[in-house]
Short mmCIF file of C-alpha atoms and ligand atoms in Angstrom, two decimals:
data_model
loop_
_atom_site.label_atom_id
_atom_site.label_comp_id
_atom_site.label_asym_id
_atom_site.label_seq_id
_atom_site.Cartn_x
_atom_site.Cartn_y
_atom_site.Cartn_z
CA UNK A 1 6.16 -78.88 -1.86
CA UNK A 2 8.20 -80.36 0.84
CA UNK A 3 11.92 -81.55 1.29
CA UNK A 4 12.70 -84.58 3.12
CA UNK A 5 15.98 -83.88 5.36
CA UNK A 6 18.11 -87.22 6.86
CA UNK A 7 20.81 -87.01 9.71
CA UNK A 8 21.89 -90.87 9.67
CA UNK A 9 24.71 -91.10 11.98
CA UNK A 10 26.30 -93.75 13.40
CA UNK A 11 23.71 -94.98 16.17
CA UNK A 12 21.07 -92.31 15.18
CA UNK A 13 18.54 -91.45 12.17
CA UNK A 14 17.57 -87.25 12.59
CA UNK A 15 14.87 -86.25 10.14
CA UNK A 16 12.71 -83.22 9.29
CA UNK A 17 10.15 -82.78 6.65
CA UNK A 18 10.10 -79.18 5.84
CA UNK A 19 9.22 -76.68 2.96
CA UNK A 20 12.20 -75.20 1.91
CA UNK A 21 10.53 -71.66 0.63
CA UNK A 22 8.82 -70.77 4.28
CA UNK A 23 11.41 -72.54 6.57
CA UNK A 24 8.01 -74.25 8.21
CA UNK A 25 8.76 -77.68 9.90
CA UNK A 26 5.88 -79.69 8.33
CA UNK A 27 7.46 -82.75 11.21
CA UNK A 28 10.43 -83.89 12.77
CA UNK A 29 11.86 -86.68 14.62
CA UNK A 30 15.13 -89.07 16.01
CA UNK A 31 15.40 -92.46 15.75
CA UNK A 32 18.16 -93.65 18.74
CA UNK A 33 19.98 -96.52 19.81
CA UNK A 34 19.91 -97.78 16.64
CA UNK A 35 21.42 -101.76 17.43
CA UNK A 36 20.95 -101.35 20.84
CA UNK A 37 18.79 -102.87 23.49
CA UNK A 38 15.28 -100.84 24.38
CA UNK A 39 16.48 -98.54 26.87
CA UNK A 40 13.09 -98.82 29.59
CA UNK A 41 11.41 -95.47 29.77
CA UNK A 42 12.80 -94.00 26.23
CA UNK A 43 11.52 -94.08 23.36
CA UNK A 44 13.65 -95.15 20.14
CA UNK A 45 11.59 -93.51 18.39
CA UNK A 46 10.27 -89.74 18.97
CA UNK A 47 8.35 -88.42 15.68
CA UNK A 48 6.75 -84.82 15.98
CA UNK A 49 3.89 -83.66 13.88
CA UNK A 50 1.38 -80.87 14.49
CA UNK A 51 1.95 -80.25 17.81
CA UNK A 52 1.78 -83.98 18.56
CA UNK A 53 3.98 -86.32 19.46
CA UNK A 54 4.20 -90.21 18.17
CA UNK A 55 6.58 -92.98 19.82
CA UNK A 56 7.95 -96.49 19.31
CA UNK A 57 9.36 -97.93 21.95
CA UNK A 58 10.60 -101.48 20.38
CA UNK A 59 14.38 -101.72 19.23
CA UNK A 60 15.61 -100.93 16.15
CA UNK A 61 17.77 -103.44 14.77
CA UNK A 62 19.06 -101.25 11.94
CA UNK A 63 18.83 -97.95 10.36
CA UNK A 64 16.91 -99.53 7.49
CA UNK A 65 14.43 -100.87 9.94
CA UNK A 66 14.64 -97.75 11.48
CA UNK A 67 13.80 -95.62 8.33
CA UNK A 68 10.91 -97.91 7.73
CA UNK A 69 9.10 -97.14 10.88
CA UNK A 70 9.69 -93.73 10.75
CA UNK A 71 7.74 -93.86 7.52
CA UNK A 72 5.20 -95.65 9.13
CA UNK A 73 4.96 -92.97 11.60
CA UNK A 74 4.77 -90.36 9.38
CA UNK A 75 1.30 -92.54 7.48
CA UNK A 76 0.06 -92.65 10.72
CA UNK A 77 0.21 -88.83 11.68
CA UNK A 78 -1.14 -87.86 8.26
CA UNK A 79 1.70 -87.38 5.96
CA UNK A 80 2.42 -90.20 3.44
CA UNK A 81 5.66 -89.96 2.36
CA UNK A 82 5.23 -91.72 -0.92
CA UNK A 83 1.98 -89.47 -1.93
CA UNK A 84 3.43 -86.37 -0.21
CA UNK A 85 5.02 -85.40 -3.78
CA UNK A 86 8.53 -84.60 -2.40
CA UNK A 87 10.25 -82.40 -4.03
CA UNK A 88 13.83 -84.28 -2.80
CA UNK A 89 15.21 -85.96 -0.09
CA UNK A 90 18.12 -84.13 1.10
CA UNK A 91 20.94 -86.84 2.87
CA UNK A 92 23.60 -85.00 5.09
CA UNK A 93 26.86 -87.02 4.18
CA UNK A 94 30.13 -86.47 6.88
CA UNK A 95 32.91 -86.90 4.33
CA UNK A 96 32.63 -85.80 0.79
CA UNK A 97 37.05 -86.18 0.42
CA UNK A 98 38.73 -84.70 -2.26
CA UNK A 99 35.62 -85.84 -4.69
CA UNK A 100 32.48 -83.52 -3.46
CA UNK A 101 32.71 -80.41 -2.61
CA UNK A 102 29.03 -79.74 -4.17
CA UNK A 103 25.29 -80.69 -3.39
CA UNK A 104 25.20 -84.13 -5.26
CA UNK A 105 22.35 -85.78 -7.13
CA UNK A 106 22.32 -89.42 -6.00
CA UNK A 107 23.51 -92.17 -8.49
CA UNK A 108 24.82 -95.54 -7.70
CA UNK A 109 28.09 -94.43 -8.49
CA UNK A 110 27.90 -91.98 -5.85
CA UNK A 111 26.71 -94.08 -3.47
CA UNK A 112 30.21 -96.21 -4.14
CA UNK A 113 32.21 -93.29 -3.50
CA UNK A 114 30.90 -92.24 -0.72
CA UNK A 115 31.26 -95.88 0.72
CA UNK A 116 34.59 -95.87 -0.29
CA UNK A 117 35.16 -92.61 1.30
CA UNK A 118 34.49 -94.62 4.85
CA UNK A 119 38.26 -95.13 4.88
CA UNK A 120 38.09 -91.16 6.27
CA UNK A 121 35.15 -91.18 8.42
CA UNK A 122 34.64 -94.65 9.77
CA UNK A 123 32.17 -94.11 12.15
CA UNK A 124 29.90 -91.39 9.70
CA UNK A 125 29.99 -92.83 5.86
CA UNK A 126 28.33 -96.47 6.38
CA UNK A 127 25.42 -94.82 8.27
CA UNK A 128 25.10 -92.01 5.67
CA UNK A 129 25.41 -94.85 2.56
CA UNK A 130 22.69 -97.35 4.51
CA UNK A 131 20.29 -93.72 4.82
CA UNK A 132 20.88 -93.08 1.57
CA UNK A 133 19.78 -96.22 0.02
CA UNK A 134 16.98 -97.18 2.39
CA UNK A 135 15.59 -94.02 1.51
CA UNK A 136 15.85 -94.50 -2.12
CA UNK A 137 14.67 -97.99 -2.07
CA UNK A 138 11.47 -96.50 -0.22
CA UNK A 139 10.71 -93.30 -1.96
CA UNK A 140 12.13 -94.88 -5.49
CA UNK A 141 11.13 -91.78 -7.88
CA UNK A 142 11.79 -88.77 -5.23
CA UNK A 143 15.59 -87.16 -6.10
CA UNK A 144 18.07 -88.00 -3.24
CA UNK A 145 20.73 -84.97 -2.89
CA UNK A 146 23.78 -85.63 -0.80
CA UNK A 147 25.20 -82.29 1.23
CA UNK A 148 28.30 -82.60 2.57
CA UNK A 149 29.64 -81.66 5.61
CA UNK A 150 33.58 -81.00 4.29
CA UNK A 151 31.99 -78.69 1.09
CA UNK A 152 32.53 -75.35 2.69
CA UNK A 153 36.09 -76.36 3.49
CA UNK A 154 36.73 -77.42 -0.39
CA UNK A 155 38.73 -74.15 -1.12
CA UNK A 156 40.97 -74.08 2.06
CA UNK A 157 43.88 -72.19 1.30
CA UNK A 158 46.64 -75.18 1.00
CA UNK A 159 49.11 -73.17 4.16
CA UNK A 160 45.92 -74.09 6.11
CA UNK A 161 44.73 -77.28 4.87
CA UNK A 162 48.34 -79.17 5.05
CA UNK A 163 49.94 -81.26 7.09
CA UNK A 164 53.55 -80.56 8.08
CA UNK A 165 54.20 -84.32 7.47
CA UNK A 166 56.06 -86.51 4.75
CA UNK A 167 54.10 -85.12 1.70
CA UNK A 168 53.96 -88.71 -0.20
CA UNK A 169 52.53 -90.40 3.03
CA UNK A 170 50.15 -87.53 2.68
CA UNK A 171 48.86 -87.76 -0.66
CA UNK A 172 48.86 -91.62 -0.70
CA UNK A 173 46.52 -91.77 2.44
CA UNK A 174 44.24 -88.56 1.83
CA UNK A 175 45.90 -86.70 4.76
CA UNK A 176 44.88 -83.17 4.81
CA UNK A 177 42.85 -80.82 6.44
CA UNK A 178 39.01 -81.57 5.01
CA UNK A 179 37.00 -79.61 8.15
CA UNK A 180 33.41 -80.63 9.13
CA UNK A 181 30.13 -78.75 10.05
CA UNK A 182 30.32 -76.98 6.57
CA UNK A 183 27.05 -76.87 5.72
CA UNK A 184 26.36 -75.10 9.72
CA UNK A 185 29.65 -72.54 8.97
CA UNK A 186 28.33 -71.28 5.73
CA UNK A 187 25.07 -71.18 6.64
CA UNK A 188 25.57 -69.28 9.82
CA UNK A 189 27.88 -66.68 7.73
CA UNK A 190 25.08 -66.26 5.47
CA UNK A 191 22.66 -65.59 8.00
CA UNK A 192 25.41 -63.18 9.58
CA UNK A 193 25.60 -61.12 6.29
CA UNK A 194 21.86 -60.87 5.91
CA UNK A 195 21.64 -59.78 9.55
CA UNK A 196 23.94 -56.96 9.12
CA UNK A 197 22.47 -55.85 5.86
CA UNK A 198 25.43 -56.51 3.95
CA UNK A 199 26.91 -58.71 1.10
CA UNK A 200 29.02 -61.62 2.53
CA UNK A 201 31.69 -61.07 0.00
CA UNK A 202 32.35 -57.74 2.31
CA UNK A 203 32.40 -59.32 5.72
CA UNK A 204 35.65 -61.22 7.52
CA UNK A 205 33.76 -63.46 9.93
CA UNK A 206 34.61 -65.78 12.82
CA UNK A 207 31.96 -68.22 13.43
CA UNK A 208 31.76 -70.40 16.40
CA UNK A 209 29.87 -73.77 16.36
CA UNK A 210 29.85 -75.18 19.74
CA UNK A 211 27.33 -77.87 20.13
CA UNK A 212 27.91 -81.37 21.17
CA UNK A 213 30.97 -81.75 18.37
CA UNK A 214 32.75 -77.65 18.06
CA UNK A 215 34.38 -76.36 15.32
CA UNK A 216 35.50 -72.39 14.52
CA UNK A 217 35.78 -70.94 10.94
CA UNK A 218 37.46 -68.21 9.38
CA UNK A 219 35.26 -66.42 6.93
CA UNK A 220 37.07 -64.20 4.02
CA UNK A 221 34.38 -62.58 1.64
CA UNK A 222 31.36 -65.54 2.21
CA UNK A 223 34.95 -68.14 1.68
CA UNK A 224 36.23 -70.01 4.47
CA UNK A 225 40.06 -69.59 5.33
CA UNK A 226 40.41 -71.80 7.96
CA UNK A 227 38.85 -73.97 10.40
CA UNK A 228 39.89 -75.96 13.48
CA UNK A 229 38.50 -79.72 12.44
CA UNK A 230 40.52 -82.06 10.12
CA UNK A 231 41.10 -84.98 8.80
CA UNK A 232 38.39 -86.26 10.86
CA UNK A 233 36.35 -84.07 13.72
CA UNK A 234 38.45 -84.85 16.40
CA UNK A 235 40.86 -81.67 16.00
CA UNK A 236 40.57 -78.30 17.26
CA UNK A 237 38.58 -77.17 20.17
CA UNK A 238 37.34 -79.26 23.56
CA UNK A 239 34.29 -80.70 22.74
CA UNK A 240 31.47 -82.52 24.60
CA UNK A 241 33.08 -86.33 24.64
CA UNK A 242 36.29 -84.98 22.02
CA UNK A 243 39.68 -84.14 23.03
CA UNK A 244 39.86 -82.06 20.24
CA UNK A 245 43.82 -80.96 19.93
CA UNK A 246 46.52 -82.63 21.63
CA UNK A 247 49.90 -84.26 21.33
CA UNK A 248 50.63 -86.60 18.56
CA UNK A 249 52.91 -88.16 21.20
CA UNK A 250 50.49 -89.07 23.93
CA UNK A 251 48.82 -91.49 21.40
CA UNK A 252 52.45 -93.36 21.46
CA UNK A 253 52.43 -93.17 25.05
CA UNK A 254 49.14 -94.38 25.46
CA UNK A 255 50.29 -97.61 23.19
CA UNK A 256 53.28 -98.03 24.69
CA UNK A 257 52.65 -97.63 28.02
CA UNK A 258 49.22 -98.29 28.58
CA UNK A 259 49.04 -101.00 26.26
CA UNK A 260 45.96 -99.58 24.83
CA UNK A 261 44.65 -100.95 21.79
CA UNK A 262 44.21 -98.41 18.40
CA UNK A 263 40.44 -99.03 18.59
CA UNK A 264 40.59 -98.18 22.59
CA UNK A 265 42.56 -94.85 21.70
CA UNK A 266 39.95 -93.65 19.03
CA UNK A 267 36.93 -94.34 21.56
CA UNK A 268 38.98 -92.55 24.39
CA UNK A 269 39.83 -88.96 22.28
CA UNK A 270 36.50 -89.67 20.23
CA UNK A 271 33.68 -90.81 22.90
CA UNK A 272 35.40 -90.28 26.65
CA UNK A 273 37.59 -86.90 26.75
CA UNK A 274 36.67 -83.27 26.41
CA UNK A 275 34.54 -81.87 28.41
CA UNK A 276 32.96 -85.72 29.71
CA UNK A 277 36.72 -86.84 29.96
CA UNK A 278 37.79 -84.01 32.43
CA UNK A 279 34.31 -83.27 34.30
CA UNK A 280 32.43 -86.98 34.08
CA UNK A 281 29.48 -84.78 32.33
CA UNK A 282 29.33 -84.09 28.77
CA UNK A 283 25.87 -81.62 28.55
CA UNK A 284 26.81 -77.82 29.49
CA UNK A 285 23.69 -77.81 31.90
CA UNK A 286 24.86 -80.18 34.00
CA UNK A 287 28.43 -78.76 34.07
CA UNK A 288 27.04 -75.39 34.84
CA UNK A 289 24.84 -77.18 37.64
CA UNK A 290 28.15 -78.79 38.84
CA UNK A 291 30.14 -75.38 38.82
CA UNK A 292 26.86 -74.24 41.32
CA UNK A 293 28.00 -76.78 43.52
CA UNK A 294 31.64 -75.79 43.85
CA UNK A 295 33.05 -79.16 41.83
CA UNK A 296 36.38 -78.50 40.66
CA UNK A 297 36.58 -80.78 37.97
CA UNK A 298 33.40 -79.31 36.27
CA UNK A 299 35.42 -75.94 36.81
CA UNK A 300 38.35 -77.42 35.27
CA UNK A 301 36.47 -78.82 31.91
CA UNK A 302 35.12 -75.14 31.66
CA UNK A 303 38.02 -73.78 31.87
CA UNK A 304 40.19 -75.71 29.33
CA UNK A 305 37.18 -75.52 27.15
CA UNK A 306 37.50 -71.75 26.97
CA UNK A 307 41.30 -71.95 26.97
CA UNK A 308 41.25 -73.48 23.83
CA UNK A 309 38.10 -72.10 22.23
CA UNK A 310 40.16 -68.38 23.04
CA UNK A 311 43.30 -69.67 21.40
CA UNK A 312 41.40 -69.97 18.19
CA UNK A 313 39.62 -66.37 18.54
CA UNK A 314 42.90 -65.03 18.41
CA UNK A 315 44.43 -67.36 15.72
CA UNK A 316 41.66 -66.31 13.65
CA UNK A 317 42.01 -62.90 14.73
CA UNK A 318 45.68 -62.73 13.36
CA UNK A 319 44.93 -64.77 10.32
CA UNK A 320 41.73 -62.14 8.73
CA UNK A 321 43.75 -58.98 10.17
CA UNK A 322 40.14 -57.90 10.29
CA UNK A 323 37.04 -58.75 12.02
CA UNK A 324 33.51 -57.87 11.09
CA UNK A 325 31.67 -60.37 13.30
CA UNK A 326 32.21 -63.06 15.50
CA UNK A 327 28.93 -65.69 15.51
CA UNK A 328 28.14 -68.05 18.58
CA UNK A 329 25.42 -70.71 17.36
CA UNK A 330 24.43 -74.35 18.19
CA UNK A 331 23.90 -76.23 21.41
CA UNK A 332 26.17 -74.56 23.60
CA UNK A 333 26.60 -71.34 21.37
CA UNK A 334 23.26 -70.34 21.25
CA UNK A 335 22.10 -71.22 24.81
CA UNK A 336 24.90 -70.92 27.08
CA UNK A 337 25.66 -67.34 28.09
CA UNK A 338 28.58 -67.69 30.62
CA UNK A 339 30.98 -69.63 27.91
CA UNK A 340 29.99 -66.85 25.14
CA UNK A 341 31.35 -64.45 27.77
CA UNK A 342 34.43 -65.78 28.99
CA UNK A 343 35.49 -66.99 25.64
CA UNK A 344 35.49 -63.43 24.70
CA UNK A 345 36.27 -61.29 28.05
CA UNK A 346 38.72 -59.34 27.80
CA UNK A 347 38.94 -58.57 24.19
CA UNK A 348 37.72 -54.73 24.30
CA UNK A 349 41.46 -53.39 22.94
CA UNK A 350 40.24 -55.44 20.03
CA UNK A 351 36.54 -53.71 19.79
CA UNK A 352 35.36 -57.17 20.63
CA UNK A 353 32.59 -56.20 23.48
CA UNK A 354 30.02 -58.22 25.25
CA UNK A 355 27.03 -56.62 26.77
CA UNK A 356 26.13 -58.55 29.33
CA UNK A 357 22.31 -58.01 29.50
CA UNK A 358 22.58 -58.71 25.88
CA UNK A 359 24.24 -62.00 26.14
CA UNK A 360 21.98 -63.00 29.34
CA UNK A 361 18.19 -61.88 27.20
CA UNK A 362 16.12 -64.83 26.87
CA UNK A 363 16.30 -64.66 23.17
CA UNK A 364 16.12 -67.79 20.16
CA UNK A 365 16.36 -65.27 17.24
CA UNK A 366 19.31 -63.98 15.38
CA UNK A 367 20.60 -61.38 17.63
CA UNK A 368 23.58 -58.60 18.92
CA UNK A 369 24.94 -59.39 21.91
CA UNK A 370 27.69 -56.42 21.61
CA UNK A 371 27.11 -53.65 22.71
CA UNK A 372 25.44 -50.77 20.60
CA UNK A 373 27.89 -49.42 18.58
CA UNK A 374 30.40 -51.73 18.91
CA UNK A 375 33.32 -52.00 16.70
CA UNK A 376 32.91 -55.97 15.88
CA UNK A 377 29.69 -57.25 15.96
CA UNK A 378 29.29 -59.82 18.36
CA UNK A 379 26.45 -62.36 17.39
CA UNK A 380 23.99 -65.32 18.53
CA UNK A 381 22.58 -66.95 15.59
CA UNK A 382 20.67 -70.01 15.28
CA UNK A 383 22.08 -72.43 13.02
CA UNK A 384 19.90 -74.37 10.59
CA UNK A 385 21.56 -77.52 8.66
CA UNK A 386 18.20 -78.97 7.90
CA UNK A 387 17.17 -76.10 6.31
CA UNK A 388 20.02 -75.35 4.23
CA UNK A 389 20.10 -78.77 3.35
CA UNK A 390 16.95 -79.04 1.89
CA UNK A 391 17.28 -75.34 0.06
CA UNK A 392 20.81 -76.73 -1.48
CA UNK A 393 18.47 -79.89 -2.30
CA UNK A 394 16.20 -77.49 -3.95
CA UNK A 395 18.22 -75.46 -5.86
CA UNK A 396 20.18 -78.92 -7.79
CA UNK A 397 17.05 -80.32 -8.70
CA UNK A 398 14.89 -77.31 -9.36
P1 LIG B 401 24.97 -81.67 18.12
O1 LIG B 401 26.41 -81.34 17.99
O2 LIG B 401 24.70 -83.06 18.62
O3 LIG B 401 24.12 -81.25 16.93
P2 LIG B 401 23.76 -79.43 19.52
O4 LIG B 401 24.23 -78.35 18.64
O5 LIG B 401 22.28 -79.70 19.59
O6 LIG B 401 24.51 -80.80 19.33
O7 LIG B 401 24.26 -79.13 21.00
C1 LIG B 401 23.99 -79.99 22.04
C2 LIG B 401 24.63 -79.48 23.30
O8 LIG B 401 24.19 -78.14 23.56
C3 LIG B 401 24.23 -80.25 24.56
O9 LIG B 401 25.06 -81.36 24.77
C4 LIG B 401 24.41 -79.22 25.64
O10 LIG B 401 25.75 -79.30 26.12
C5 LIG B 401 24.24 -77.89 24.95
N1 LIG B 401 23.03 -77.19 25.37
C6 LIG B 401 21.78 -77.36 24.92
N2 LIG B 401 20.92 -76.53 25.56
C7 LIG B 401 21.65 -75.82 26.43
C8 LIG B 401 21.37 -74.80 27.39
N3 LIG B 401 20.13 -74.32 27.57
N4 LIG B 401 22.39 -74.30 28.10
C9 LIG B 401 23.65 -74.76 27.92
N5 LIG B 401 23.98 -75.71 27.05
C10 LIG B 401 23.01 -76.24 26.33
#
């Protein structure tokens, strides 16, 4: 029996249908644009099944709407959702605060908190609530499990998840270190530990999610120590469209003296720096491309990106005394050869080794790329979030 994954974000429904025991992908899809015009040419909706591929190409007013027709979809290639017998529907949910740091069966008190919990994540909560309930008011009957995406972070150590700032200001307003890309981090360190042939609780880890949004974790026995998101995802390392760390002070400056707005300063840092801000691209393919053609701005984003992702290697480095194995995985992490080798040239006085046929092997599966015999083991492994969402899904609800 079959698990029903959603990914509602803010302008974007992801969904799998998968069976949690066998890892198979029964079918899959995105829903995009969601309040936007039809974009000509591009589908808003993209639903795969059997080696087929279904479409809707009208807008989709709202992610309710949205859910609808993707259930429609999935009738129409074969798999009706509502005699399918699910076993669950699995919700990915941004911001689970101070209050979840567990898979969550899905009451209505639950879906309050995690409403009220849009105070932290603005942009993520609403989308996750309106997923949460369409897909309860159309599967009424199936268990709804909310994952969270701060979980993993729950048991930061409190040096790591505090701000140096007045510590009543803090408390009032929720302001700590929550991290995101949890259920990806703990995941990917499980995989790690299986991969190796040993227990987790024996392995210090750094793990390396680079994808569109990039955070780093360090791993302690299967616990995480540390990571570089916090309050929201906007801290820590470059990302595609994020600044990721910077000055407090330039968000003064940019009031002040650019007379910028609050709203204009979160869509700057959130939607229009990193690599995009410095480069004009956000995808790594193009900036590669661009770095073919000699542009120096597309060598510049590459290079701060590595500057800071390097900055956290050795943090993390320093902070577990000890490193087992360092993990590259998502977008950019599992694809993109030349960042997994700069971010780590250099390193051998460390045992941290690249081999480069290794690193350049057409390869998807979990694999070395150090060298045989290396002191650290230096890793590619896919990540999975769907999949350990529905398994976490599985394992509350039996
Ligand atoms: P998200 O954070 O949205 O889940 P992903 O983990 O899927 O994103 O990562 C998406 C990013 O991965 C793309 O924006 C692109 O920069 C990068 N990427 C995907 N494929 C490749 C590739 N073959 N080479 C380099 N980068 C890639």
């Amino acid at each position: 029996m079959n698990v029903l994954v959603i990914n509602s974000g803010s302008s974007s429904i992801k969904y799998q249908l998968l069976d949690p025991d066998s890892a198979d992908v029964v079918a899959s899809g995105v829903v995009q644009r969601i309040g936007e015009p039809v974009a000509e040419g591009s589908p808003s909706i993209e639903h795969k099944s059997a080696g087929r591929t279904f479409e809707h190409d009208g807008a989709v007013p709202d992610h309710a709407t949205g859910l609808k027709l993707v259930f429609d979809l999935f009738a129409e290639s074969g798999h009706d959702l509502a005699e399918a017998g699910l076993r669950a529907v699995g919700h990915r949910v941004v911001h689970g605060g101070e209050i979840f740091y567990e898979p969550t069966l899905v009451t209505d008190e639950v879906i309050r908190a995690i409403a009220e919990l849009s105070t932290l994540a603005p942009l993520h909560n609403p989308a996750n609530v309106v997923g949460i309930e369409s897909a309860r008011e159309l599967l009424p009957g199936v268990p709804q499990v909310a994952v969270f995406d701060t979980a993993f972070f729950h048991g930061l150590p409190a040096a790591a998840k505090t701000y140096a700032i007045d510590a009543k200001v803090a408390a009032e307003y929720g302001v700590r270190r929550y991290g995101f890309h949890g259920t990806s981090h703990e995941y990917v360190s499980g995989q790690v530990a299986d991969f190796l042939g040993r227990d987790r609780t024996e392995l210090n880890q750094i793990v390396l999610h680079l994808g569109n949004g990039a955070s780093a974790s360090a791993v302690r026995g299967g616990k995480a120590v540390d990571t570089t998101m916090g309050l929201t995802p906007l801290e820590g390392l470059v990302m595609g469209t994020r600044s990721g760390d910077l000055d407090p002070g330039i968000i003064f400056h940019l009031i002040r003296e650019a007379g910028m707005g609050v709203d204009e300063v979160d869509n700057l840092l959130n939607r229009e720096s990193g690599i995009k801000g410095v480069s004009g691209v956000n995808d790594f393919r193009e900036l590669g491309r661009l770095i073919g053609t000699g542009d120096a701005a597309a060598k510049l984003a590459f290079d701060v990106y590595i500057h800071r992702l390097r900055r956290y290697i050795g943090a993390y480095l320093v902070e577990l005394g000890r490193v087992d194995a360092i993990t590259f995985t998502a977008g950019v992490g599992e694809n993109d050869a030349a960042v997994r080798a700069a971010a780590l040239a250099g390193l051998e006085r460390y045992g941290i080794r690249v081999d480069e046929a290794r690193n350049t092997a057409k390869d998807r599966s979990a694999r070395y790329i150090s060298p045989k015999g290396a002191e650290v083991a230096v890793l590619v492994v896919p990540t999975n979030e769907e999949l350990a969402i529905a398994r976490a899904a599985v394992r509350l609800v039996g």
